[in-house]
PDB file of C-alpha atoms in Angstrom:
ATOM      1  CA  UNK A   1       3.654 -17.286  11.076  1.00  0.00           C
ATOM      2  CA  UNK A   2       0.866 -19.348   9.524  1.00  0.00           C
ATOM      3  CA  UNK A   3      -2.181 -17.621   8.116  1.00  0.00           C
ATOM      4  CA  UNK A   4      -4.559 -18.870  10.847  1.00  0.00           C
ATOM      5  CA  UNK A   5      -2.151 -17.692  13.535  1.00  0.00           C
ATOM      6  CA  UNK A   6      -1.879 -14.287  11.856  1.00  0.00           C
ATOM      7  CA  UNK A   7      -5.646 -13.935  11.718  1.00  0.00           C
ATOM      8  CA  UNK A   8      -5.991 -14.859  15.393  1.00  0.00           C
ATOM      9  CA  UNK A   9      -3.240 -12.419  16.369  1.00  0.00           C
ATOM     10  CA  UNK A  10      -5.061  -9.618  14.551  1.00  0.00           C
ATOM     11  CA  UNK A  11      -8.565 -10.539  15.743  1.00  0.00           C
ATOM     12  CA  UNK A  12      -7.436 -11.021  19.348  1.00  0.00           C
ATOM     13  CA  UNK A  13      -5.410  -7.805  19.450  1.00  0.00           C
ATOM     14  CA  UNK A  14      -6.457  -4.819  21.498  1.00  0.00           C
ATOM     15  CA  UNK A  15      -7.386  -1.652  19.657  1.00  0.00           C
ATOM     16  CA  UNK A  16      -4.029  -0.048  20.414  1.00  0.00           C
ATOM     17  CA  UNK A  17      -2.188  -3.190  19.241  1.00  0.00           C
ATOM     18  CA  UNK A  18      -4.228  -3.201  16.032  1.00  0.00           C
ATOM     19  CA  UNK A  19      -3.475   0.477  15.467  1.00  0.00           C
ATOM     20  CA  UNK A  20       0.253  -0.110  16.018  1.00  0.00           C
ATOM     21  CA  UNK A  21       0.294  -3.165  13.762  1.00  0.00           C
ATOM     22  CA  UNK A  22      -1.585  -1.301  11.029  1.00  0.00           C
ATOM     23  CA  UNK A  23       0.590   1.810  11.165  1.00  0.00           C
ATOM     24  CA  UNK A  24       3.740  -0.350  11.032  1.00  0.00           C
ATOM     25  CA  UNK A  25       2.282  -2.171   8.018  1.00  0.00           C
ATOM     26  CA  UNK A  26       1.445   1.149   6.339  1.00  0.00           C
ATOM     27  CA  UNK A  27       5.019   2.354   6.944  1.00  0.00           C
ATOM     28  CA  UNK A  28       6.400  -0.788   5.298  1.00  0.00           C
ATOM     29  CA  UNK A  29       3.988  -0.395   2.379  1.00  0.00           C
ATOM     30  CA  UNK A  30       5.007   3.244   1.893  1.00  0.00           C
ATOM     31  CA  UNK A  31       8.705   2.235   1.905  1.00  0.00           C
ATOM     32  CA  UNK A  32       7.894  -0.370  -0.770  1.00  0.00           C
ATOM     33  CA  UNK A  33       6.109   2.290  -2.847  1.00  0.00           C
ATOM     34  CA  UNK A  34       8.986   4.751  -2.549  1.00  0.00           C
ATOM     35  CA  UNK A  35      11.620   2.132  -3.393  1.00  0.00           C
ATOM     36  CA  UNK A  36       9.784   1.150  -6.559  1.00  0.00           C
ATOM     37  CA  UNK A  37       9.218   4.788  -7.529  1.00  0.00           C
ATOM     38  CA  UNK A  38      12.956   5.381  -7.295  1.00  0.00           C
ATOM     39  CA  UNK A  39      13.599   2.323  -9.476  1.00  0.00           C
ATOM     40  CA  UNK A  40      11.071   3.579 -12.054  1.00  0.00           C
ATOM     41  CA  UNK A  41      12.720   6.982 -12.001  1.00  0.00           C
ATOM     42  CA  UNK A  42      16.153   5.454 -12.567  1.00  0.00           C
ATOM     43  CA  UNK A  43      14.833   3.554 -15.604  1.00  0.00           C
ATOM     44  CA  UNK A  44      13.214   6.691 -16.957  1.00  0.00           C
ATOM     45  CA  UNK A  45      16.310   8.791 -16.416  1.00  0.00           C
ATOM     46  CA  UNK A  46      18.610   6.344 -18.160  1.00  0.00           C
ATOM     47  CA  UNK A  47      16.498   4.714 -20.889  1.00  0.00           C
ATOM     48  CA  UNK A  48      14.289   7.682 -21.749  1.00  0.00           C
ATOM     49  CA  UNK A  49      17.164  10.125 -22.022  1.00  0.00           C
ATOM     50  CA  UNK A  50      19.103   7.623 -24.120  1.00  0.00           C
ATOM     51  CA  UNK A  51      16.092   7.231 -26.429  1.00  0.00           C
ATOM     52  CA  UNK A  52      15.605  10.967 -26.901  1.00  0.00           C
ATOM     53  CA  UNK A  53      19.224  11.297 -28.000  1.00  0.00           C
ATOM     54  CA  UNK A  54      18.970   8.595 -30.672  1.00  0.00           C
ATOM     55  CA  UNK A  55      20.126   9.703 -34.094  1.00  0.00           C
ATOM     56  CA  UNK A  56      17.672   7.811 -36.292  1.00  0.00           C
ATOM     57  CA  UNK A  57      14.273   6.100 -36.226  1.00  0.00           C
ATOM     58  CA  UNK A  58      15.513   2.473 -35.971  1.00  0.00           C
ATOM     59  CA  UNK A  59      17.664   3.447 -32.984  1.00  0.00           C
ATOM     60  CA  UNK A  60      14.712   5.258 -31.352  1.00  0.00           C
ATOM     61  CA  UNK A  61      12.508   2.198 -31.883  1.00  0.00           C
ATOM     62  CA  UNK A  62      15.125  -0.127 -30.381  1.00  0.00           C
ATOM     63  CA  UNK A  63      15.543   2.129 -27.352  1.00  0.00           C
ATOM     64  CA  UNK A  64      11.758   2.576 -27.026  1.00  0.00           C
ATOM     65  CA  UNK A  65      11.351  -1.201 -26.806  1.00  0.00           C
ATOM     66  CA  UNK A  66      14.180  -1.356 -24.283  1.00  0.00           C
ATOM     67  CA  UNK A  67      12.472   1.349 -22.188  1.00  0.00           C
ATOM     68  CA  UNK A  68       8.973  -0.181 -22.313  1.00  0.00           C
ATOM     69  CA  UNK A  69      10.405  -3.645 -21.605  1.00  0.00           C
ATOM     70  CA  UNK A  70      12.271  -2.338 -18.561  1.00  0.00           C
ATOM     71  CA  UNK A  71       9.195  -0.522 -17.262  1.00  0.00           C
ATOM     72  CA  UNK A  72       7.002  -3.610 -17.811  1.00  0.00           C
ATOM     73  CA  UNK A  73       9.455  -5.869 -15.979  1.00  0.00           C
ATOM     74  CA  UNK A  74       9.621  -3.393 -13.120  1.00  0.00           C
ATOM     75  CA  UNK A  75       5.807  -3.235 -12.919  1.00  0.00           C
ATOM     76  CA  UNK A  76       5.554  -7.033 -12.910  1.00  0.00           C
ATOM     77  CA  UNK A  77       8.169  -7.311 -10.160  1.00  0.00           C
ATOM     78  CA  UNK A  78       6.421  -4.603  -8.126  1.00  0.00           C
ATOM     79  CA  UNK A  79       3.000  -6.248  -8.425  1.00  0.00           C
ATOM     80  CA  UNK A  80       4.416  -9.687  -7.602  1.00  0.00           C
ATOM     81  CA  UNK A  81       6.130  -8.288  -4.506  1.00  0.00           C
ATOM     82  CA  UNK A  82       2.888  -6.638  -3.367  1.00  0.00           C
ATOM     83  CA  UNK A  83       1.040  -9.934  -3.732  1.00  0.00           C
ATOM     84  CA  UNK A  84       3.769 -11.837  -1.902  1.00  0.00           C
ATOM     85  CA  UNK A  85       4.449  -9.384   0.939  1.00  0.00           C
ATOM     86  CA  UNK A  86       1.397  -7.180   1.423  1.00  0.00           C
ATOM     87  CA  UNK A  87      -1.874  -8.342  -0.131  1.00  0.00           C
ATOM     88  CA  UNK A  88      -3.047 -10.888   2.452  1.00  0.00           C
ATOM     89  CA  UNK A  89      -2.083  -8.750   5.443  1.00  0.00           C
ATOM     90  CA  UNK A  90      -3.639  -5.642   3.892  1.00  0.00           C
ATOM     91  CA  UNK A  91      -6.972  -7.415   3.416  1.00  0.00           C
ATOM     92  CA  UNK A  92      -6.817  -8.986   6.872  1.00  0.00           C
ATOM     93  CA  UNK A  93      -6.116  -5.628   8.561  1.00  0.00           C
ATOM     94  CA  UNK A  94      -8.804  -3.894   6.474  1.00  0.00           C
ATOM     95  CA  UNK A  95     -11.420  -6.460   7.443  1.00  0.00           C
ATOM     96  CA  UNK A  96     -10.573  -6.325  11.136  1.00  0.00           C
ATOM     97  CA  UNK A  97     -10.474  -2.539  11.219  1.00  0.00           C
ATOM     98  CA  UNK A  98     -13.835  -2.350   9.471  1.00  0.00           C
ATOM     99  CA  UNK A  99     -15.323  -4.826  11.930  1.00  0.00           C
ATOM    100  CA  UNK A 100     -14.329  -2.425  14.715  1.00  0.00           C
ATOM    101  CA  UNK A 101     -15.470   0.668  12.793  1.00  0.00           C
ATOM    102  CA  UNK A 102     -18.971  -0.383  11.691  1.00  0.00           C
ATOM    103  CA  UNK A 103     -19.915   3.092  10.422  1.00  0.00           C
ATOM    104  CA  UNK A 104     -16.761   3.493   8.325  1.00  0.00           C
ATOM    105  CA  UNK A 105     -17.280   4.274   4.649  1.00  0.00           C
ATOM    106  CA  UNK A 106     -14.126   4.232   2.492  1.00  0.00           C
ATOM    107  CA  UNK A 107     -13.329   7.154   0.209  1.00  0.00           C
ATOM    108  CA  UNK A 108     -13.770   6.236  -3.425  1.00  0.00           C
ATOM    109  CA  UNK A 109     -15.769   3.463  -4.982  1.00  0.00           C
ATOM    110  CA  UNK A 110     -12.895   1.175  -5.951  1.00  0.00           C
ATOM    111  CA  UNK A 111     -10.974   1.020  -2.681  1.00  0.00           C
ATOM    112  CA  UNK A 112     -11.792  -2.641  -2.026  1.00  0.00           C
ATOM    113  CA  UNK A 113     -10.543  -3.591  -5.494  1.00  0.00           C
ATOM    114  CA  UNK A 114      -7.273  -1.842  -4.800  1.00  0.00           C
ATOM    115  CA  UNK A 115      -6.535  -4.224  -1.946  1.00  0.00           C
ATOM    116  CA  UNK A 116      -6.747  -7.153  -4.357  1.00  0.00           C
ATOM    117  CA  UNK A 117      -4.970  -5.714  -7.389  1.00  0.00           C
ATOM    118  CA  UNK A 118      -3.481  -2.245  -7.102  1.00  0.00           C
ATOM    119  CA  UNK A 119      -2.230  -1.675 -10.609  1.00  0.00           C
ATOM    120  CA  UNK A 120      -0.163   1.447 -10.054  1.00  0.00           C
ATOM    121  CA  UNK A 121       1.050   3.878  -7.416  1.00  0.00           C
ATOM    122  CA  UNK A 122      -2.406   5.396  -7.071  1.00  0.00           C
ATOM    123  CA  UNK A 123      -3.728   1.977  -6.053  1.00  0.00           C
ATOM    124  CA  UNK A 124      -0.884   1.239  -3.630  1.00  0.00           C
ATOM    125  CA  UNK A 125      -1.357   4.644  -2.034  1.00  0.00           C
ATOM    126  CA  UNK A 126      -5.126   4.111  -1.825  1.00  0.00           C
ATOM    127  CA  UNK A 127      -4.501   0.958   0.223  1.00  0.00           C
ATOM    128  CA  UNK A 128      -1.978   2.701   2.499  1.00  0.00           C
ATOM    129  CA  UNK A 129      -4.199   5.775   2.925  1.00  0.00           C
ATOM    130  CA  UNK A 130      -7.331   3.733   3.662  1.00  0.00           C
ATOM    131  CA  UNK A 131      -5.593   1.585   6.293  1.00  0.00           C
ATOM    132  CA  UNK A 132      -3.942   4.613   7.884  1.00  0.00           C
ATOM    133  CA  UNK A 133      -7.233   6.497   7.967  1.00  0.00           C
ATOM    134  CA  UNK A 134      -9.034   3.604   9.672  1.00  0.00           C
ATOM    135  CA  UNK A 135      -6.207   3.110  12.177  1.00  0.00           C
ATOM    136  CA  UNK A 136      -6.314   6.780  13.122  1.00  0.00           C
ATOM    137  CA  UNK A 137     -10.095   6.663  13.463  1.00  0.00           C
ATOM    138  CA  UNK A 138      -9.786   3.636  15.730  1.00  0.00           C
ATOM    139  CA  UNK A 139      -7.015   5.343  17.695  1.00  0.00           C
ATOM    140  CA  UNK A 140      -9.201   8.419  18.156  1.00  0.00           C
ATOM    141  CA  UNK A 141     -12.063   6.216  19.261  1.00  0.00           C
ATOM    142  CA  UNK A 142      -9.747   4.191  21.526  1.00  0.00           C
ATOM    143  CA  UNK A 143      -8.446   7.297  23.295  1.00  0.00           C
ATOM    144  CA  UNK A 144     -11.718   9.157  23.591  1.00  0.00           C
ATOM    145  CA  UNK A 145     -12.151  11.157  26.771  1.00  0.00           C
ATOM    146  CA  UNK A 146     -13.927   9.195  29.444  1.00  0.00           C
ATOM    147  CA  UNK A 147     -16.610  11.062  31.405  1.00  0.00           C
ATOM    148  CA  UNK A 148     -15.521  12.127  34.849  1.00  0.00           C
ATOM    149  CA  UNK A 149     -17.534  10.750  37.768  1.00  0.00           C
ATOM    150  CA  UNK A 150     -20.096  13.085  39.305  1.00  0.00           C
ATOM    151  CA  UNK A 151     -18.993  14.919  42.438  1.00  0.00           C
ATOM    152  CA  UNK A 152     -19.847  13.205  45.630  1.00  0.00           C
ATOM    153  CA  UNK A 153     -20.002   9.747  44.062  1.00  0.00           C
ATOM    154  CA  UNK A 154     -16.740   8.635  45.746  1.00  0.00           C
TER     155      UNK A 154
END
């Protein structure tokens, strides 16, 4: 779907459609976060343990560089995937949700920056948490109890 079509689909959506779209997006973002955490953990478990068992300083240094190189590559791949798969949609959903929640104030002072460049898992989770929070606020607002008609007004 082209960007303009995506924007129109979001802007023209009903509140319940926007909530559903946002919560699905948040679920996909959380899966992305968890997958990359597992990959980081695998690197740490293999490379770090190997490094701590090194017999001498040159071997430790070689394994340290291997470990930091692996972690850096993983971080670069993770950030590139976020930019490719999530960044534009995250910003688009944020902007539309905020347009429908005019009194909304995000938690934390750097939340908007996180949408552009989340540098670590705290940033990715900030984006997911902020979108989820707004979607649930909109859902609550969307399903508010309507006043019952006065008796005798039938």
